[in-house]
Short mmCIF file of C-alpha atoms and ligand atoms in Angstrom, two decimals:
data_model
loop_
_atom_site.label_atom_id
_atom_site.label_comp_id
_atom_site.label_asym_id
_atom_site.label_seq_id
_atom_site.Cartn_x
_atom_site.Cartn_y
_atom_site.Cartn_z
CA MET P 2 2.82 21.97 11.56
CA LYS P 3 3.14 23.70 8.23
CA LEU P 4 6.39 25.51 7.66
CA GLY P 5 6.38 28.57 5.47
CA PHE P 6 8.52 31.46 4.29
CA LEU P 7 7.83 35.11 3.84
CA VAL P 8 10.15 37.66 2.26
CA ASP P 9 9.56 41.32 3.00
CA LEU P 10 10.68 42.86 -0.28
CA ALA P 11 10.63 46.33 1.27
CA LEU P 12 13.51 45.20 3.51
CA CYS P 13 15.57 43.18 1.03
CA MET P 14 18.58 45.19 -0.19
CA GLY P 15 19.90 42.65 -2.70
CA CYS P 16 23.12 41.79 -0.84
CA LYS P 17 22.85 38.13 -1.93
CA GLY P 18 23.93 36.96 1.52
CA CYS P 19 21.14 34.36 1.49
CA GLU P 20 22.23 33.16 -1.93
CA VAL P 21 25.81 32.62 -0.86
CA SER P 22 24.92 30.98 2.46
CA CYS P 23 22.58 28.57 0.65
CA LYS P 24 25.30 27.63 -1.83
CA VAL P 25 27.74 26.93 0.98
CA GLU P 26 25.32 25.16 3.33
CA ASN P 27 23.95 22.84 0.65
CA GLU P 28 27.09 22.54 -1.50
CA VAL P 29 25.12 23.61 -4.55
CA PRO P 30 27.27 22.91 -7.64
CA LEU P 31 28.64 25.54 -9.99
CA GLY P 32 26.01 27.05 -12.27
CA MET P 33 23.08 25.74 -10.18
CA TRP P 34 20.91 27.64 -7.70
CA ARG P 35 18.43 26.70 -5.00
CA LEU P 36 17.93 30.32 -4.09
CA ARG P 37 18.84 33.40 -6.01
CA VAL P 38 18.21 37.12 -5.78
CA LYS P 39 17.03 38.58 -9.05
CA TYR P 40 17.53 42.25 -9.88
CA VAL P 41 14.98 44.03 -12.04
CA ASP P 42 15.30 47.71 -12.90
CA VAL P 43 12.06 49.62 -13.34
CA GLY P 44 11.24 52.96 -14.94
CA THR P 45 12.94 55.29 -17.37
CA PHE P 46 16.09 57.26 -16.52
CA PRO P 47 16.32 59.33 -14.33
CA GLU P 48 13.13 57.96 -12.70
CA THR P 49 14.47 54.45 -12.14
CA LYS P 50 14.35 52.03 -9.28
CA ARG P 51 16.05 48.70 -8.69
CA THR P 52 14.02 45.81 -7.22
CA PHE P 53 15.44 42.72 -5.53
CA THR P 54 13.56 39.42 -5.32
CA PRO P 55 14.85 36.29 -3.58
CA LEU P 56 13.42 33.27 -5.43
CA ARG P 57 13.32 29.72 -4.08
CA CYS P 58 11.02 26.68 -3.99
CA ASN P 59 7.56 27.59 -2.65
CA HIS P 60 6.93 24.23 -0.95
CA CYS P 61 3.52 24.22 -2.55
CA GLU P 62 0.66 22.57 -0.73
CA ASN P 63 -0.58 21.19 -4.07
CA ALA P 64 2.84 20.58 -5.62
CA PRO P 65 2.93 19.56 -9.30
CA CYS P 66 6.51 18.32 -8.83
CA GLU P 67 5.41 15.84 -6.18
CA ARG P 68 2.46 14.71 -8.30
CA ILE P 69 4.50 14.00 -11.43
CA CYS P 70 7.43 12.27 -9.72
CA PRO P 71 7.13 8.61 -10.77
CA VAL P 72 9.00 7.20 -7.78
CA SER P 73 8.02 9.58 -4.93
CA ALA P 74 11.56 10.95 -4.77
CA LEU P 75 9.80 14.27 -4.21
CA HIS P 76 7.67 13.84 -1.14
CA TYR P 77 6.07 15.78 1.68
CA LEU P 78 7.56 15.81 5.14
CA GLU P 79 5.16 16.06 8.08
CA ASN P 80 6.13 19.70 8.58
CA GLY P 81 4.95 20.56 5.04
CA ILE P 82 8.40 20.69 3.43
CA VAL P 83 8.58 19.24 -0.09
CA ASN P 84 11.74 17.17 0.19
CA VAL P 85 13.91 15.29 -2.34
CA ASP P 86 15.23 11.77 -1.89
CA LYS P 87 18.33 11.75 -4.10
CA GLU P 88 18.80 8.00 -3.72
CA ARG P 89 15.30 7.35 -5.06
CA CYS P 90 15.36 9.87 -7.96
CA ILE P 91 15.75 8.36 -11.44
CA GLY P 92 16.54 11.70 -13.10
CA CYS P 93 13.57 11.77 -15.48
CA ALA P 94 13.27 15.58 -15.08
CA GLY P 95 9.49 15.34 -14.94
CA CYS P 96 9.61 17.62 -11.91
CA VAL P 97 11.69 20.17 -13.82
CA MET P 98 8.94 20.23 -16.44
CA ALA P 99 6.22 20.48 -13.80
CA CYS P 100 7.43 23.15 -11.37
CA PRO P 101 5.91 26.42 -12.58
CA TYR P 102 8.61 28.38 -10.77
CA GLY P 103 11.72 26.81 -12.28
CA ALA P 104 12.82 25.84 -8.77
CA ILE P 105 14.29 22.43 -9.60
CA TYR P 106 17.59 21.62 -11.29
CA ILE P 107 19.34 18.39 -12.17
CA ASP P 108 22.49 18.26 -10.07
CA PRO P 109 25.37 17.59 -12.50
CA GLU P 110 27.38 15.80 -9.83
CA THR P 111 24.73 13.31 -8.75
CA ASN P 112 22.55 13.32 -11.87
CA THR P 113 19.48 13.68 -9.71
CA ALA P 114 16.90 16.40 -9.09
CA ASP P 115 17.56 18.94 -6.38
CA LYS P 116 16.05 22.12 -5.01
CA CYS P 117 15.55 24.20 -1.88
CA THR P 118 14.40 22.01 1.02
CA TYR P 119 14.01 24.90 3.47
CA CYS P 120 17.23 23.36 4.87
CA ALA P 121 15.26 20.36 6.16
CA HIS P 122 18.42 18.94 7.72
CA ARG P 123 18.92 22.09 9.80
CA ILE P 124 15.24 22.23 10.80
CA ALA P 125 15.50 18.63 12.02
CA GLY P 126 18.32 19.79 14.30
CA GLY P 127 16.30 22.74 15.62
CA MET P 128 18.08 25.38 13.52
CA MET P 129 16.79 27.99 11.09
CA PRO P 130 17.46 27.70 7.34
CA ALA P 131 20.90 29.05 6.40
CA CYS P 132 19.48 31.93 4.36
CA VAL P 133 17.38 33.18 7.29
CA VAL P 134 20.42 33.31 9.52
CA ALA P 135 22.53 35.10 6.90
CA CYS P 136 20.06 37.89 6.07
CA PRO P 137 21.39 41.11 7.67
CA VAL P 138 18.02 42.90 7.59
CA GLU P 139 15.78 39.98 8.61
CA ALA P 140 13.87 40.15 5.35
CA ASN P 141 13.41 36.35 5.44
CA ILE P 142 10.77 35.31 7.92
CA PHE P 143 10.39 31.62 8.53
CA GLY P 144 8.08 29.63 10.77
CA ASP P 145 4.96 27.57 11.38
CA LEU P 146 1.93 28.80 9.47
CA ASP P 147 -0.36 26.64 11.61
CA ASP P 148 0.74 28.46 14.76
CA PRO P 149 -1.05 31.85 14.99
CA THR P 150 1.60 33.15 17.41
CA SER P 151 4.57 32.42 15.14
CA ASN P 152 6.49 35.31 13.60
CA ILE P 153 5.37 34.44 10.11
CA SER P 154 1.68 34.13 11.03
CA ARG P 155 1.78 37.47 12.84
CA TYR P 156 3.59 39.13 9.93
CA ILE P 157 0.94 37.84 7.50
CA MET P 158 -1.84 39.14 9.77
CA GLU P 159 -0.20 42.55 10.12
CA HIS P 160 0.35 42.93 6.37
CA GLN P 161 -3.04 41.73 5.18
CA GLY P 162 -3.77 42.96 1.69
CA ASN P 163 -0.07 43.26 0.97
CA VAL P 164 0.80 39.55 1.01
CA LYS P 165 1.26 37.80 -2.31
CA VAL P 166 2.41 34.50 -3.77
CA ARG P 167 3.87 33.78 -7.19
CA LYS P 168 1.52 32.59 -9.95
CA PRO P 169 -1.56 31.96 -7.77
CA GLU P 170 -3.47 30.98 -10.93
CA LYS P 171 -1.43 27.76 -11.10
CA ASN P 172 -3.39 26.42 -8.13
CA THR P 173 -0.25 25.19 -6.39
CA HIS P 174 -1.01 26.92 -3.05
CA PRO P 175 2.53 28.14 -2.33
CA LYS P 176 3.70 28.25 1.27
CA HIS P 177 6.13 31.02 0.40
CA PHE P 178 4.85 34.57 0.60
CA TYR P 179 6.05 38.05 -0.30
CA THR P 180 5.08 41.42 1.11
CA SER P 181 5.51 44.68 -0.79
CA GLY P 182 5.96 42.77 -4.04
CA GLY P 183 4.45 43.69 -7.37
CA GLU P 184 4.14 42.22 -10.85
CA VAL P 185 7.75 43.06 -11.60
CA ASN P 186 8.99 41.03 -8.62
CA LEU P 187 6.71 38.05 -8.95
CA ASN P 188 5.84 37.66 -12.63
CA PRO P 189 8.84 36.76 -14.83
CA LEU P 190 6.95 37.86 -17.93
CA ALA P 191 6.50 41.38 -16.60
CA SER P 192 10.11 42.29 -17.26
CA LYS P 193 12.27 42.18 -20.33
CA ARG P 194 15.20 39.83 -20.20
CA GLU P 195 17.88 40.68 -22.72
CA GLU P 196 20.23 37.73 -23.07
CA GLY P 197 23.88 38.68 -23.25
CA TYR P 198 23.79 41.57 -20.77
CA ASN P 199 23.60 39.73 -17.47
CA LEU P 200 26.47 39.20 -15.07
CA PHE P 201 26.22 35.43 -15.29
CA ASN P 202 25.79 35.03 -19.04
CA ASN P 203 29.04 33.22 -19.54
CA ILE P 204 28.65 31.14 -16.43
CA THR P 205 30.40 27.81 -16.66
CA HIS P 206 28.13 24.83 -16.18
CA LEU P 207 29.56 21.63 -14.83
CA LYS P 208 29.29 18.78 -17.30
CA HIS P 209 26.90 16.09 -16.16
CA VAL P 210 28.84 13.15 -14.82
CA GLY P 211 27.90 10.03 -16.74
CA GLY P 212 24.71 11.72 -17.92
CA HIS P 213 23.99 13.94 -20.87
CA MET T 10 -0.56 40.80 -22.04
CA VAL T 11 3.14 40.63 -21.40
CA GLU T 12 4.02 43.37 -23.86
CA HIS T 13 1.66 45.78 -22.16
CA THR T 14 2.97 45.03 -18.68
CA THR T 15 6.56 45.50 -19.79
CA ALA T 16 5.82 48.74 -21.57
CA ALA T 17 3.98 50.10 -18.56
CA THR T 18 6.80 49.36 -16.14
CA HIS T 19 9.84 49.54 -18.42
CA ALA T 20 11.17 46.68 -16.34
CA VAL T 21 14.44 45.08 -17.36
CA VAL T 22 16.24 42.17 -15.69
CA THR T 23 19.66 43.50 -14.79
CA LEU T 24 21.12 40.64 -12.80
CA ASP T 25 20.04 37.05 -12.79
CA VAL T 26 21.24 33.50 -13.26
CA ALA T 27 21.51 31.86 -16.67
CA LEU T 28 18.38 30.13 -18.01
CA PRO T 29 18.46 26.35 -17.60
CA GLY T 30 17.97 25.63 -21.31
CA ILE T 31 16.28 22.62 -22.89
CA ILE T 32 15.91 19.69 -20.52
CA TRP T 33 13.64 17.42 -22.58
CA GLY T 34 15.29 17.44 -26.00
CA TRP T 35 15.53 15.25 -29.11
CA MET T 36 15.48 11.99 -27.18
CA ILE T 37 12.00 12.74 -25.88
CA THR T 38 10.91 13.74 -29.40
CA LEU T 39 12.24 10.43 -30.69
CA ASN T 40 10.45 8.68 -27.83
CA MET T 41 7.08 10.22 -28.81
CA TRP T 42 7.66 9.71 -32.53
CA ALA T 43 8.67 6.05 -32.24
CA LYS T 44 5.75 5.38 -29.88
CA SER T 45 3.33 6.84 -32.43
CA ILE T 46 4.56 4.31 -35.01
CA GLY T 47 4.70 1.45 -32.51
CA THR T 48 1.12 1.90 -31.35
CA GLY T 49 -0.22 3.24 -34.66
CA ALA T 50 0.93 0.08 -36.44
CA VAL T 51 -1.30 -1.90 -34.07
CA LEU T 52 -4.32 0.42 -34.14
CA ILE T 53 -4.36 0.63 -37.94
CA GLY T 54 -3.22 -2.99 -38.37
CA VAL T 55 -6.13 -4.38 -36.33
CA TYR T 56 -8.52 -2.17 -38.30
CA LEU T 57 -7.16 -3.59 -41.58
CA LEU T 58 -7.31 -7.16 -40.34
CA LYS T 59 -10.91 -6.78 -39.20
CA LYS T 60 -12.04 -5.06 -42.37
CA TYR T 61 -10.06 -6.94 -45.00
CA GLY T 62 -9.21 -10.27 -43.34
CA ASP T 63 -7.18 -12.55 -45.62
CA ARG T 64 -6.48 -9.74 -48.08
CA VAL T 65 -3.95 -8.33 -45.57
CA GLU T 66 -2.70 -11.66 -44.24
CA SER T 67 0.93 -10.47 -44.49
CA ILE T 68 0.48 -7.87 -41.75
CA LYS T 69 -0.20 -10.56 -39.18
CA THR T 70 3.57 -10.85 -38.85
CA LEU T 71 4.53 -7.38 -40.05
CA MET T 72 2.30 -5.59 -37.50
CA PRO T 73 3.86 -7.01 -34.31
CA VAL T 74 7.38 -6.94 -35.78
CA VAL T 75 7.22 -3.25 -36.79
CA SER T 76 5.49 -2.38 -33.54
CA PHE T 77 8.08 -4.26 -31.48
CA ILE T 78 10.99 -2.53 -33.22
CA PHE T 79 9.56 0.97 -32.70
CA LEU T 80 8.43 0.25 -29.15
CA ASN T 81 11.99 -0.75 -28.37
CA ILE T 82 13.33 2.45 -29.87
CA PHE T 83 10.82 4.31 -27.71
CA LEU T 84 11.80 2.40 -24.57
CA LEU T 85 15.52 2.65 -25.28
CA PHE T 86 15.45 6.42 -25.61
CA THR T 87 13.15 6.79 -22.62
CA LEU T 88 15.82 4.97 -20.66
CA LEU T 89 18.74 6.88 -22.17
CA ASP T 90 17.08 10.19 -21.40
CA LEU T 91 17.04 9.40 -17.68
CA HIS T 92 19.93 10.93 -15.79
CA GLN T 93 20.00 7.74 -13.70
CA PRO T 94 19.04 5.03 -16.22
CA LEU T 95 20.19 2.20 -13.98
CA ARG T 96 17.51 3.20 -11.46
CA MET T 97 14.67 2.63 -13.92
CA TRP T 98 13.57 -0.31 -11.79
CA HIS T 99 12.48 2.16 -9.09
CA ILE T 100 9.37 2.81 -11.22
CA PHE T 101 8.30 -0.79 -10.69
CA PHE T 102 9.32 -1.11 -7.07
CA TYR T 103 8.40 2.36 -5.78
CA PRO T 104 5.54 3.33 -8.12
CA HIS T 105 3.82 6.64 -7.48
CA TRP T 106 0.41 6.28 -9.09
CA THR T 107 -0.47 9.97 -9.35
CA SER T 108 2.32 10.24 -11.92
CA ALA T 109 1.40 9.66 -15.56
CA ILE T 110 5.04 8.65 -16.06
CA THR T 111 4.52 5.68 -13.74
CA VAL T 112 1.20 4.64 -15.26
CA GLY T 113 2.64 5.00 -18.76
CA ALA T 114 5.76 2.98 -17.96
CA TRP T 115 3.67 0.09 -16.63
CA LEU T 116 1.24 0.15 -19.55
CA ALA T 117 4.03 0.38 -22.13
CA THR T 118 5.87 -2.54 -20.54
CA ILE T 119 2.79 -4.78 -20.58
CA PHE T 120 1.97 -3.70 -24.14
CA THR T 121 5.51 -4.44 -25.35
CA GLY T 122 5.29 -7.86 -23.71
CA ILE T 123 2.10 -8.70 -25.59
CA ILE T 124 3.61 -7.48 -28.86
CA PHE T 125 6.73 -9.56 -28.24
CA VAL T 126 4.64 -12.72 -27.75
CA MET T 127 2.69 -11.96 -30.94
CA ALA T 128 5.84 -11.32 -33.01
CA ALA T 129 7.76 -14.30 -31.63
CA GLY T 130 4.71 -16.55 -31.91
CA ARG T 131 4.20 -15.66 -35.57
CA ILE T 132 7.86 -15.92 -36.53
CA MET T 133 8.33 -19.27 -34.78
CA ARG T 134 4.86 -20.45 -35.85
CA LYS T 135 4.03 -21.20 -32.23
CA VAL T 136 0.74 -19.33 -32.01
CA SER T 137 -2.64 -20.55 -33.29
CA ASP T 138 -5.09 -18.25 -35.08
CA GLU T 139 -7.34 -18.25 -32.04
CA GLN T 140 -4.48 -17.32 -29.68
CA TYR T 141 -3.30 -14.68 -32.12
CA ASN T 142 -6.77 -13.15 -32.20
CA LYS T 143 -6.91 -12.91 -28.43
CA LEU T 144 -3.46 -11.36 -28.25
CA MET T 145 -4.36 -8.97 -31.05
CA TRP T 146 -7.37 -7.61 -29.17
CA ALA T 147 -5.37 -7.30 -25.96
CA ALA T 148 -2.71 -5.38 -27.91
CA PHE T 149 -5.37 -3.15 -29.47
CA ILE T 150 -6.84 -2.28 -26.07
CA PHE T 151 -3.40 -1.51 -24.57
CA ALA T 152 -2.33 0.46 -27.64
CA ILE T 153 -4.96 3.11 -26.87
CA PRO T 154 -3.71 4.25 -23.44
CA VAL T 155 -0.08 3.74 -24.48
CA THR T 156 -0.70 6.13 -27.37
CA LEU T 157 -2.41 8.67 -25.16
CA TYR T 158 -0.60 8.70 -21.83
CA THR T 159 2.14 11.10 -22.96
CA ALA T 160 -0.57 13.75 -23.28
CA THR T 161 -1.28 13.30 -19.58
CA ILE T 162 2.40 13.68 -18.72
CA MET T 163 2.40 16.91 -20.71
CA GLY T 164 -0.72 18.02 -18.86
CA GLU T 165 0.93 17.25 -15.52
CA ALA T 166 3.86 19.43 -16.58
CA SER T 167 2.08 22.43 -15.07
CA ALA T 168 4.95 24.76 -15.87
CA ARG T 169 4.30 24.40 -19.61
CA GLU T 170 1.03 26.18 -20.19
CA LEU T 171 1.18 25.44 -23.92
CA TRP T 172 0.61 21.72 -23.35
CA GLN T 173 -2.99 21.06 -22.40
CA THR T 174 -4.11 17.46 -21.98
CA PRO T 175 -7.26 17.57 -24.18
CA THR T 176 -5.40 19.02 -27.17
CA GLU T 177 -2.40 16.78 -26.69
CA LEU T 178 -4.64 13.70 -26.41
CA LEU T 179 -6.01 14.49 -29.85
CA GLN T 180 -2.53 15.17 -31.25
CA MET T 181 -1.20 11.88 -29.85
CA ALA T 182 -4.09 9.91 -31.36
CA LEU T 183 -3.67 11.61 -34.73
CA ALA T 184 0.10 11.04 -34.63
CA ALA T 185 -0.53 7.31 -34.10
CA PHE T 186 -2.96 7.19 -37.04
CA ILE T 187 -0.38 8.98 -39.19
CA GLY T 188 2.39 6.66 -37.96
CA GLY T 189 0.37 3.50 -38.57
CA SER T 190 -1.07 4.39 -41.97
CA ALA T 191 2.25 5.79 -43.26
CA THR T 192 4.08 2.62 -42.20
CA TYR T 193 1.73 0.33 -44.12
CA LEU T 194 1.77 2.62 -47.17
CA ILE T 195 5.58 2.58 -47.19
CA PHE T 196 5.50 -1.22 -47.05
CA GLY T 197 3.01 -1.17 -49.95
CA ILE T 198 0.48 -3.27 -48.09
CA GLY T 199 -2.75 -4.33 -49.82
CA ASP T 200 -4.52 -3.76 -53.09
CA ARG T 201 -5.79 -0.47 -54.48
CA GLU T 202 -8.84 -0.31 -52.21
CA ILE T 203 -6.79 -0.92 -49.07
CA LYS T 204 -4.18 1.64 -50.08
CA ARG T 205 -6.98 4.12 -50.70
CA ASP T 206 -8.27 3.47 -47.20
CA LEU T 207 -4.84 3.99 -45.66
CA ALA T 208 -4.26 7.13 -47.72
CA ILE T 209 -7.53 8.62 -46.49
CA VAL T 210 -6.62 7.86 -42.85
CA LEU T 211 -3.23 9.52 -43.41
CA ALA T 212 -4.63 12.61 -45.12
CA VAL T 213 -7.52 13.15 -42.70
CA SER T 214 -5.28 12.70 -39.65
CA ALA T 215 -2.67 15.07 -41.09
CA ALA T 216 -5.32 17.65 -41.94
CA LEU T 217 -6.87 17.49 -38.46
CA SER T 218 -3.48 17.74 -36.80
CA PHE T 219 -2.65 20.78 -38.91
CA ILE T 220 -5.96 22.42 -37.96
CA VAL T 221 -5.24 21.91 -34.25
CA TYR T 222 -1.75 23.41 -34.62
CA MET T 223 -3.18 26.36 -36.53
CA GLY T 224 -5.76 26.83 -33.79
CA GLU T 225 -2.93 27.08 -31.26
CA TYR T 226 -0.84 29.26 -33.58
CA TYR T 227 -3.51 31.87 -34.24
CA PHE T 228 -5.71 31.70 -31.16
CA GLY T 229 -3.51 30.14 -28.42
CA ALA T 230 -2.21 33.55 -27.38
CA MET T 231 -5.70 34.51 -26.20
CA LYS T 232 -5.66 31.80 -23.52
CA ALA T 233 -2.87 32.95 -21.28
CA GLU T 234 0.10 35.26 -21.03
CA GLU T 235 2.49 32.28 -20.92
CA VAL T 236 1.01 30.71 -24.04
CA ALA T 237 1.35 34.03 -25.86
CA ALA T 238 5.01 34.24 -24.84
CA THR T 239 5.59 30.62 -25.92
CA ILE T 240 3.82 30.90 -29.26
CA ALA T 241 6.00 33.95 -29.99
CA PHE T 242 8.92 31.53 -30.54
CA VAL T 243 7.18 30.09 -33.63
CA LYS T 244 5.67 33.34 -34.88
CA GLU T 245 7.51 35.50 -37.38
CA GLY T 246 10.87 36.54 -35.97
CA GLY T 247 10.83 33.73 -33.38
CA SER T 248 13.77 31.37 -33.14
CA TYR T 249 11.65 28.33 -34.13
CA HIS T 250 9.55 30.02 -36.83
CA THR T 251 11.23 28.28 -39.76
CA MET T 252 11.44 24.88 -38.12
CA PHE T 253 7.77 25.08 -37.15
CA TRP T 254 6.69 25.74 -40.72
CA VAL T 255 9.04 23.10 -42.13
CA GLY T 256 7.37 20.60 -39.79
CA GLN T 257 3.85 21.71 -40.69
CA THR T 258 4.61 21.66 -44.43
CA LEU T 259 6.39 18.30 -44.51
CA GLY T 260 4.23 16.59 -41.95
CA TYR T 261 0.77 17.81 -42.79
CA ILE T 262 0.36 20.09 -45.83
CA LEU T 263 2.39 18.12 -48.40
CA PRO T 264 1.08 14.68 -47.40
CA VAL T 265 -2.52 15.91 -47.86
CA VAL T 266 -1.69 17.39 -51.28
CA PHE T 267 0.27 14.30 -52.36
CA VAL T 268 -2.46 11.93 -51.22
CA ILE T 269 -5.04 13.83 -53.29
CA PHE T 270 -2.80 13.61 -56.38
CA ALA T 271 -1.89 10.00 -55.67
CA LEU T 272 -5.53 8.95 -55.44
CA ARG T 273 -6.30 10.72 -58.71
CA THR T 274 -3.32 9.31 -60.58
CA GLN T 275 -3.29 6.00 -58.67
CA SER T 276 0.39 6.44 -57.99
CA ASN T 277 1.76 4.17 -55.28
CA SER T 278 5.12 5.90 -55.24
CA LEU T 279 3.45 9.24 -54.54
CA LEU T 280 1.64 7.61 -51.61
CA ALA T 281 4.93 6.27 -50.29
CA LEU T 282 6.49 9.73 -50.66
CA ALA T 283 3.57 11.33 -48.80
CA SER T 284 4.09 8.79 -46.01
CA VAL T 285 7.83 9.39 -45.69
CA LEU T 286 7.26 13.14 -45.59
CA ALA T 287 4.50 12.73 -43.00
CA LEU T 288 6.80 10.74 -40.71
CA ALA T 289 9.68 13.22 -41.13
CA GLY T 290 7.40 16.22 -40.59
CA LEU T 291 5.78 14.58 -37.58
CA TRP T 292 9.18 14.37 -35.88
CA ILE T 293 9.93 18.04 -36.58
CA ALA T 294 6.47 19.28 -35.54
CA LYS T 295 6.62 17.30 -32.28
CA HIS T 296 10.12 18.53 -31.56
CA VAL T 297 9.23 22.20 -31.96
CA TRP T 298 6.20 21.78 -29.70
CA LEU T 299 8.31 20.01 -27.09
CA VAL T 300 11.07 22.58 -27.04
CA ILE T 301 9.41 25.99 -27.22
CA PRO T 302 7.83 26.03 -23.74
CA GLN T 303 11.24 25.23 -22.31
CA LEU T 304 12.67 28.46 -23.70
CA LEU T 305 10.49 30.52 -21.42
CA ASN T 306 11.88 31.98 -18.22
CA LEU T 307 9.73 30.63 -15.39
CA SER T 308 10.88 32.77 -12.47
S1 LIG L 29 7.86 25.60 -6.06
FE1 LIG L 29 8.17 24.03 -7.60
S2 LIG L 29 9.63 22.62 -6.66
FE2 LIG L 29 8.76 23.84 -5.00
S3 LIG L 29 7.02 22.62 -4.23
FE3 LIG L 29 6.20 24.09 -5.74
S4 LIG L 29 6.20 22.92 -7.66
FE4 LIG L 29 7.55 21.81 -6.25
S1 LIG L 30 13.85 13.82 -11.77
FE1 LIG L 30 13.79 12.64 -9.86
S2 LIG L 30 12.63 13.91 -8.42
FE2 LIG L 30 12.22 14.70 -10.49
S3 LIG L 30 10.34 13.64 -11.17
FE3 LIG L 30 12.07 12.42 -11.94
S4 LIG L 30 12.43 10.90 -10.35
FE4 LIG L 30 11.14 12.50 -9.40
#
């Protein structure tokens, strides 16, 4: 079994329902994100368009975060999920340096690494990840990539030529796919980011407890 | 190129989370800097002892003592930088051998142990010449991977395209040669010939390091879009432009110039000044290189 994700960007309407449900389900602390929806505006007025891209851990098959972790706190589950053992983590932040997608943060409450686990605890109980359930337009498709009859496998087959991953040149073999996505959605360097004009610029970060 | 893509799409981020900021900061710089001196003192010290024998007798104690002090600074700040320092023991009980952090931690611990025995043995006069020799060679062999392993950690940090293992290996080795030679020059070790030797090691290492940085500065942008975006932070107008050039000037350009003058005028104080500048500049140069890839938005 190899669990994977696919987001159909043509369906996503940027409601951030997935983002909120993830925060609640996983008690993600203030200022930290396991999943977020990024808005990028494209074009020149009046010919403009807004794009929405949900971004989370890719559960890479060749994960640099797992490789660099000195104590195997980041490890593979049998279903392909890259999981975090918070009791094992020493907080060296090697994984934060290694993940090419900025998917890992150091939790200020536990002083350990954390990230999207595809809601491994829910999967173990036979449930879907919280973000999949919350999405009103079913833009998040989740399932077993090894099973050719699963929703996700069928979706990938049907959209051949239109399925992409982020930064394929990094050789990480992401298990998280996007359809109808372009450079602007998937490459952070393809858009200009002007600091000081975002909604969350003055976001309050929790101080690290006992850390630095 | 990033500029071209952006111009073509006129794409602007209009809503996103705040950037995470710098995660590996000055403590990691201090870690690398202190390690360069701790291992460099051994690499250069053994070279001096083999070449000049009794003429550098004093470094038989100085070498392990200086090395031990700087290795402890390195280990202390490695520990302090952990968000869970009390779990450091996990590295020894749950080692993950694909991680250069694990391999490095083990090697550095063994190396520090050897250096401790050498320093304590010399100070308490409990070690014979033959035993010292054996320990010295063991220390020399361990000093090589301990110097270099940080380059592999940087290589494993796949998110930071700027850091490539082959280049960083060279920079780590050169930093150790600078650290070792500068330390002995500051202590005024040896006669004129020995000082000349040390000064040449310092100047050549500084010059080579500078050349590698300049290679990255002028040609790095050709390699990859991410490198181009990272190098932009040290180019004109970038937030680390001044600090980068302060580091290059203090750490590499001035020491080379001062060494040339010092060798001509046979001025020991100029050699000591070149060494102090080299060590200060090394810290700044390493810090800039550590921080700039972390300013990039990764997703
Ligand atoms: S996206 Fe990042 S955190 Fe997730 S598996 Fe890949 S490297 Fe690890
Ligand atoms: S911060 Fe924790 S999970 Fe990340 S590499 Fe270090 S020990 Fe592993």
